[in-house]
């Protein structure tokens, strides 16, 4: 499997949402670098297994973004574990992680696990609601979070999560300049090739979610958009 460090474009599929076979095939065969399975609400073991087995009909790598301990399904290529750095509740920073390790620690396939340091930047998103995240404030604050993830905690991924709304490309650009080792993931509100390309100039990996369920053909164009951006800053 291609390493995460080579992923430029990722489609995020929500197990709690319906997608027909034809659309799923288009998404999986789109040339995207990976499918990320994850969502903030309604994710269960059953709907996650179902989605994994449907995605497995295609060659695309498939990773699980772990958000529910009881919905961790074996058989994914990779497990991305979010640590929501600006969560209001410690549950989303270390709480569920410690509980999970207490229960499943001996069985964790560590070579298939990566941590994502999230900063949630859209107060109206469901991820903000679930994690009780607090908006960091200004760009300076977000850059401090980026340094926290990159230099202090040495997390492999720093994720600017604007879920549901298109973020500020200038912020993404400035954050990218701040990072030394962490890979920058951007996700939120991408609806067309132009937006995907714009964010891909700065973010290492661009994550596209909701538009898949709103207009799949429009979603497919984001793959080309990211490719035309070339190498990020
Ligand atoms: C959500 O970052 C992803 O976790 C993608 O956001 O659904 O708004 O595209 P959208």
mmCIF file of C-alpha atoms and ligand atoms in Angstrom:
data_model
loop_
_atom_site.group_PDB
_atom_site.id
_atom_site.type_symbol
_atom_site.label_atom_id
_atom_site.label_comp_id
_atom_site.label_asym_id
_atom_site.label_seq_id
_atom_site.Cartn_x
_atom_site.Cartn_y
_atom_site.Cartn_z
ATOM 1 C CA UNK A 1 0.000 0.000 0.000
ATOM 2 C CA UNK A 2 1.100 3.516 -0.772
ATOM 3 C CA UNK A 3 2.216 5.279 2.396
ATOM 4 C CA UNK A 4 0.090 8.036 3.905
ATOM 5 C CA UNK A 5 2.965 10.340 3.066
ATOM 6 C CA UNK A 6 2.054 9.963 -0.572
ATOM 7 C CA UNK A 7 -1.652 10.542 -0.211
ATOM 8 C CA UNK A 8 -2.705 13.777 -1.896
ATOM 9 C CA UNK A 9 -6.424 13.135 -2.189
ATOM 10 C CA UNK A 10 -8.695 11.147 0.106
ATOM 11 C CA UNK A 11 -12.439 10.533 -0.024
ATOM 12 C CA UNK A 12 -14.061 10.263 3.386
ATOM 13 C CA UNK A 13 -17.087 7.967 3.470
ATOM 14 C CA UNK A 14 -19.487 8.032 6.369
ATOM 15 C CA UNK A 15 -20.821 4.580 7.338
ATOM 16 C CA UNK A 16 -23.996 6.214 8.649
ATOM 17 C CA UNK A 17 -24.851 7.608 5.207
ATOM 18 C CA UNK A 18 -26.276 5.743 2.236
ATOM 19 C CA UNK A 19 -24.318 5.429 -0.981
ATOM 20 C CA UNK A 20 -25.496 3.366 -3.953
ATOM 21 C CA UNK A 21 -23.234 0.802 -5.645
ATOM 22 C CA UNK A 22 -22.739 2.850 -8.759
ATOM 23 C CA UNK A 23 -21.595 5.937 -6.844
ATOM 24 C CA UNK A 24 -19.389 3.860 -4.586
ATOM 25 C CA UNK A 25 -17.699 2.313 -7.596
ATOM 26 C CA UNK A 26 -17.090 5.731 -9.124
ATOM 27 C CA UNK A 27 -15.574 7.007 -5.876
ATOM 28 C CA UNK A 28 -13.338 3.959 -5.398
ATOM 29 C CA UNK A 29 -12.191 3.938 -9.025
ATOM 30 C CA UNK A 30 -11.734 7.699 -9.205
ATOM 31 C CA UNK A 31 -7.976 7.694 -8.807
ATOM 32 C CA UNK A 32 -8.201 8.928 -5.222
ATOM 33 C CA UNK A 33 -5.300 7.766 -3.079
ATOM 34 C CA UNK A 34 -7.419 6.273 -0.303
ATOM 35 C CA UNK A 35 -10.851 5.888 1.190
ATOM 36 C CA UNK A 36 -11.192 6.995 4.782
ATOM 37 C CA UNK A 37 -14.167 5.564 6.620
ATOM 38 C CA UNK A 38 -15.387 7.750 9.437
ATOM 39 C CA UNK A 39 -18.105 9.975 10.811
ATOM 40 C CA UNK A 40 -19.074 11.840 13.947
ATOM 41 C CA UNK A 41 -22.469 10.327 14.659
ATOM 42 C CA UNK A 42 -24.294 7.090 13.959
ATOM 43 C CA UNK A 43 -21.164 5.039 13.300
ATOM 44 C CA UNK A 44 -21.650 1.431 14.402
ATOM 45 C CA UNK A 45 -19.744 -1.832 14.054
ATOM 46 C CA UNK A 46 -22.367 -3.104 11.611
ATOM 47 C CA UNK A 47 -22.481 -0.149 9.259
ATOM 48 C CA UNK A 48 -18.663 0.051 9.325
ATOM 49 C CA UNK A 49 -18.270 -3.649 8.418
ATOM 50 C CA UNK A 50 -20.821 -3.234 5.649
ATOM 51 C CA UNK A 51 -19.037 -0.288 4.133
ATOM 52 C CA UNK A 52 -15.600 -1.917 4.433
ATOM 53 C CA UNK A 53 -16.769 -5.040 2.639
ATOM 54 C CA UNK A 54 -18.267 -2.955 -0.164
ATOM 55 C CA UNK A 55 -15.098 -0.880 -0.573
ATOM 56 C CA UNK A 56 -12.994 -4.062 -0.570
ATOM 57 C CA UNK A 57 -14.343 -4.961 -4.010
ATOM 58 C CA UNK A 58 -11.942 -2.315 -5.309
ATOM 59 C CA UNK A 59 -8.171 -2.000 -5.123
ATOM 60 C CA UNK A 60 -8.110 1.379 -3.359
ATOM 61 C CA UNK A 61 -6.541 1.463 0.138
ATOM 62 C CA UNK A 62 -9.112 1.793 2.885
ATOM 63 C CA UNK A 63 -8.493 3.195 6.355
ATOM 64 C CA UNK A 64 -10.702 3.624 9.377
ATOM 65 C CA UNK A 65 -10.806 6.861 11.291
ATOM 66 C CA UNK A 66 -11.594 5.582 14.753
ATOM 67 C CA UNK A 67 -14.315 7.503 16.526
ATOM 68 C CA UNK A 68 -16.232 4.805 18.405
ATOM 69 C CA UNK A 69 -14.526 2.106 20.416
ATOM 70 C CA UNK A 70 -17.282 -0.379 19.679
ATOM 71 C CA UNK A 71 -17.030 0.280 15.952
ATOM 72 C CA UNK A 72 -13.393 -0.676 15.479
ATOM 73 C CA UNK A 73 -13.522 -3.278 12.747
ATOM 74 C CA UNK A 74 -10.550 -5.487 11.854
ATOM 75 C CA UNK A 75 -9.435 -5.689 8.230
ATOM 76 C CA UNK A 76 -8.684 -2.067 7.367
ATOM 77 C CA UNK A 77 -5.301 -1.199 5.863
ATOM 78 C CA UNK A 78 -4.736 1.508 8.411
ATOM 79 C CA UNK A 79 -6.297 2.972 11.549
ATOM 80 C CA UNK A 80 -6.217 6.733 12.013
ATOM 81 C CA UNK A 81 -6.768 7.768 15.593
ATOM 82 C CA UNK A 82 -7.893 11.361 16.064
ATOM 83 C CA UNK A 83 -6.724 13.378 19.031
ATOM 84 C CA UNK A 84 -8.842 16.514 19.007
ATOM 85 C CA UNK A 85 -6.389 19.060 20.311
ATOM 86 C CA UNK A 86 -8.999 21.788 20.835
ATOM 87 C CA UNK A 87 -11.692 19.514 22.248
ATOM 88 C CA UNK A 88 -13.548 20.914 25.241
ATOM 89 C CA UNK A 89 -13.873 17.465 26.699
ATOM 90 C CA UNK A 90 -10.787 15.405 27.598
ATOM 91 C CA UNK A 91 -12.696 12.385 26.323
ATOM 92 C CA UNK A 92 -11.618 13.351 22.781
ATOM 93 C CA UNK A 93 -8.032 14.141 23.695
ATOM 94 C CA UNK A 94 -7.087 11.087 25.738
ATOM 95 C CA UNK A 95 -10.215 9.742 27.463
ATOM 96 C CA UNK A 96 -11.513 7.196 25.002
ATOM 97 C CA UNK A 97 -7.948 6.406 23.957
ATOM 98 C CA UNK A 98 -7.018 5.270 27.454
ATOM 99 C CA UNK A 99 -10.232 3.281 27.790
ATOM 100 C CA UNK A 100 -9.608 1.662 24.429
ATOM 101 C CA UNK A 101 -6.052 0.703 25.315
ATOM 102 C CA UNK A 102 -7.144 -0.688 28.655
ATOM 103 C CA UNK A 103 -9.520 -3.000 26.857
ATOM 104 C CA UNK A 104 -7.811 -3.731 23.555
ATOM 105 C CA UNK A 105 -4.157 -2.697 24.161
ATOM 106 C CA UNK A 106 -2.644 -6.154 23.635
ATOM 107 C CA UNK A 107 -4.405 -6.572 20.292
ATOM 108 C CA UNK A 108 -3.548 -3.259 18.656
ATOM 109 C CA UNK A 109 -1.655 -3.718 15.346
ATOM 110 C CA UNK A 110 0.668 -0.798 16.050
ATOM 111 C CA UNK A 111 2.296 -0.814 12.645
ATOM 112 C CA UNK A 112 -1.125 -0.005 11.205
ATOM 113 C CA UNK A 113 -1.945 2.867 13.565
ATOM 114 C CA UNK A 114 -1.351 6.582 13.094
ATOM 115 C CA UNK A 115 -2.443 9.523 15.205
ATOM 116 C CA UNK A 116 -4.059 12.607 13.708
ATOM 117 C CA UNK A 117 -3.816 15.831 15.699
ATOM 118 C CA UNK A 118 -7.095 17.523 14.871
ATOM 119 C CA UNK A 119 -7.967 21.139 15.246
ATOM 120 C CA UNK A 120 -11.678 21.759 14.647
ATOM 121 C CA UNK A 121 -12.255 25.106 12.973
ATOM 122 C CA UNK A 122 -15.972 25.105 12.203
ATOM 123 C CA UNK A 123 -18.002 25.665 15.359
ATOM 124 C CA UNK A 124 -21.207 24.639 13.606
ATOM 125 C CA UNK A 125 -19.998 21.215 12.508
ATOM 126 C CA UNK A 126 -21.217 18.061 14.156
ATOM 127 C CA UNK A 127 -17.634 17.146 15.051
ATOM 128 C CA UNK A 128 -17.411 20.437 16.969
ATOM 129 C CA UNK A 129 -20.628 19.571 18.788
ATOM 130 C CA UNK A 130 -19.587 16.040 19.651
ATOM 131 C CA UNK A 131 -16.115 16.988 20.857
ATOM 132 C CA UNK A 132 -17.236 20.300 22.437
ATOM 133 C CA UNK A 133 -14.329 21.852 20.637
ATOM 134 C CA UNK A 134 -13.393 25.448 21.245
ATOM 135 C CA UNK A 135 -12.385 27.534 18.285
ATOM 136 C CA UNK A 136 -8.710 28.346 18.730
ATOM 137 C CA UNK A 137 -9.231 32.020 17.799
ATOM 138 C CA UNK A 138 -6.946 33.571 15.214
ATOM 139 C CA UNK A 139 -4.282 32.325 12.860
ATOM 140 C CA UNK A 140 -1.599 32.749 15.527
ATOM 141 C CA UNK A 141 -3.518 30.348 17.749
ATOM 142 C CA UNK A 142 -3.952 27.787 15.006
ATOM 143 C CA UNK A 143 -0.227 27.997 14.284
ATOM 144 C CA UNK A 144 0.449 27.331 17.965
ATOM 145 C CA UNK A 145 -1.725 24.208 17.725
ATOM 146 C CA UNK A 146 0.227 23.196 14.642
ATOM 147 C CA UNK A 147 3.490 23.543 16.551
ATOM 148 C CA UNK A 148 2.025 21.627 19.465
ATOM 149 C CA UNK A 149 1.216 18.726 17.139
ATOM 150 C CA UNK A 150 4.390 18.944 15.097
ATOM 151 C CA UNK A 151 7.171 19.877 17.489
ATOM 152 C CA UNK A 152 5.946 19.029 20.987
ATOM 153 C CA UNK A 153 3.824 15.935 20.448
ATOM 154 C CA UNK A 154 5.520 14.881 17.221
ATOM 155 C CA UNK A 155 2.294 13.708 15.668
ATOM 156 C CA UNK A 156 2.574 12.446 12.095
ATOM 157 C CA UNK A 157 -0.572 14.285 10.955
ATOM 158 C CA UNK A 158 -1.989 17.728 11.709
ATOM 159 C CA UNK A 159 -5.579 17.936 10.492
ATOM 160 C CA UNK A 160 -7.277 21.289 9.868
ATOM 161 C CA UNK A 161 -10.914 20.235 10.129
ATOM 162 C CA UNK A 162 -13.411 22.701 8.685
ATOM 163 C CA UNK A 163 -15.992 19.935 8.170
ATOM 164 C CA UNK A 164 -18.995 21.303 6.282
ATOM 165 C CA UNK A 165 -17.526 24.681 5.427
ATOM 166 C CA UNK A 166 -14.742 25.842 3.145
ATOM 167 C CA UNK A 167 -11.791 27.102 5.135
ATOM 168 C CA UNK A 168 -9.394 29.970 4.682
ATOM 169 C CA UNK A 169 -6.641 29.045 2.193
ATOM 170 C CA UNK A 170 -4.372 31.738 3.675
ATOM 171 C CA UNK A 171 -4.564 29.992 7.041
ATOM 172 C CA UNK A 172 -3.798 26.649 5.458
ATOM 173 C CA UNK A 173 -0.823 28.204 3.675
ATOM 174 C CA UNK A 174 0.534 29.765 6.863
ATOM 175 C CA UNK A 175 0.039 26.578 8.869
ATOM 176 C CA UNK A 176 1.831 24.582 6.209
ATOM 177 C CA UNK A 177 4.816 26.933 6.539
ATOM 178 C CA UNK A 178 4.829 26.343 10.303
ATOM 179 C CA UNK A 179 5.009 22.556 10.098
ATOM 180 C CA UNK A 180 8.308 20.739 9.832
ATOM 181 C CA UNK A 181 7.489 17.038 10.051
ATOM 182 C CA UNK A 182 3.756 16.568 10.499
ATOM 183 C CA UNK A 183 1.770 16.002 7.356
ATOM 184 C CA UNK A 184 -0.947 18.606 6.830
ATOM 185 C CA UNK A 185 -4.447 17.262 6.195
ATOM 186 C CA UNK A 186 -7.128 19.694 5.131
ATOM 187 C CA UNK A 187 -10.822 18.798 5.158
ATOM 188 C CA UNK A 188 -13.980 20.838 4.847
ATOM 189 C CA UNK A 189 -16.460 22.180 2.352
ATOM 190 C CA UNK A 190 -14.684 21.212 -0.848
ATOM 191 C CA UNK A 191 -17.322 21.119 -3.566
ATOM 192 C CA UNK A 192 -15.420 21.388 -6.823
ATOM 193 C CA UNK A 193 -12.100 20.937 -8.582
ATOM 194 C CA UNK A 194 -11.044 24.563 -8.103
ATOM 195 C CA UNK A 195 -11.415 24.456 -4.336
ATOM 196 C CA UNK A 196 -9.631 21.113 -4.182
ATOM 197 C CA UNK A 197 -6.773 22.512 -6.235
ATOM 198 C CA UNK A 198 -6.569 25.667 -4.136
ATOM 199 C CA UNK A 199 -6.216 23.745 -0.868
ATOM 200 C CA UNK A 200 -3.852 21.215 -2.450
ATOM 201 C CA UNK A 201 -1.366 24.010 -3.090
ATOM 202 C CA UNK A 202 -0.775 24.103 0.660
ATOM 203 C CA UNK A 203 -2.161 20.956 2.274
ATOM 204 C CA UNK A 204 -0.303 17.683 1.788
ATOM 205 C CA UNK A 205 -3.542 15.728 1.817
ATOM 206 C CA UNK A 206 -6.965 17.027 0.862
ATOM 207 C CA UNK A 207 -9.971 15.211 2.331
ATOM 208 C CA UNK A 208 -13.308 15.372 0.521
ATOM 209 C CA UNK A 209 -16.475 14.203 2.265
ATOM 210 C CA UNK A 210 -19.995 15.640 2.048
ATOM 211 C CA UNK A 211 -20.042 16.468 -1.649
ATOM 212 C CA UNK A 212 -19.915 12.721 -2.399
ATOM 213 C CA UNK A 213 -23.436 12.492 -1.014
ATOM 214 C CA UNK A 214 -24.639 15.709 -2.637
ATOM 215 C CA UNK A 215 -23.248 15.397 -6.161
ATOM 216 C CA UNK A 216 -20.982 12.470 -6.844
ATOM 217 C CA UNK A 217 -19.862 13.671 -10.270
ATOM 218 C CA UNK A 218 -18.824 16.971 -8.803
ATOM 219 C CA UNK A 219 -16.958 15.054 -6.078
ATOM 220 C CA UNK A 220 -15.040 13.029 -8.661
ATOM 221 C CA UNK A 221 -13.648 16.193 -10.199
ATOM 222 C CA UNK A 222 -11.851 17.043 -6.980
ATOM 223 C CA UNK A 223 -9.376 14.230 -7.699
ATOM 224 C CA UNK A 224 -8.251 15.987 -10.873
ATOM 225 C CA UNK A 225 -8.255 19.292 -9.021
ATOM 226 C CA UNK A 226 -5.775 18.017 -6.469
ATOM 227 C CA UNK A 227 -3.595 16.481 -9.157
ATOM 228 C CA UNK A 228 -3.380 19.717 -11.080
ATOM 229 C CA UNK A 229 -2.040 21.495 -8.001
ATOM 230 C CA UNK A 230 1.252 19.598 -8.281
ATOM 231 C CA UNK A 231 3.520 19.443 -5.245
ATOM 232 C CA UNK A 232 2.342 21.438 -2.229
ATOM 233 C CA UNK A 233 4.235 24.440 -0.888
HETATM 234 C C1 LIG B 1 -14.875 15.815 7.269
HETATM 235 O O1 LIG B 1 -12.786 16.825 6.747
HETATM 236 C C2 LIG B 1 -13.806 16.034 6.241
HETATM 237 O O2 LIG B 1 -14.326 15.173 8.390
HETATM 238 C C3 LIG B 1 -14.337 16.551 4.947
HETATM 239 O O3 LIG B 1 -15.193 17.638 5.112
HETATM 240 O O4 LIG B 1 -17.390 16.675 4.545
HETATM 241 O O5 LIG B 1 -17.027 19.141 4.476
HETATM 242 O O6 LIG B 1 -15.984 17.657 2.755
HETATM 243 P P1 LIG B 1 -16.473 17.787 4.172
#
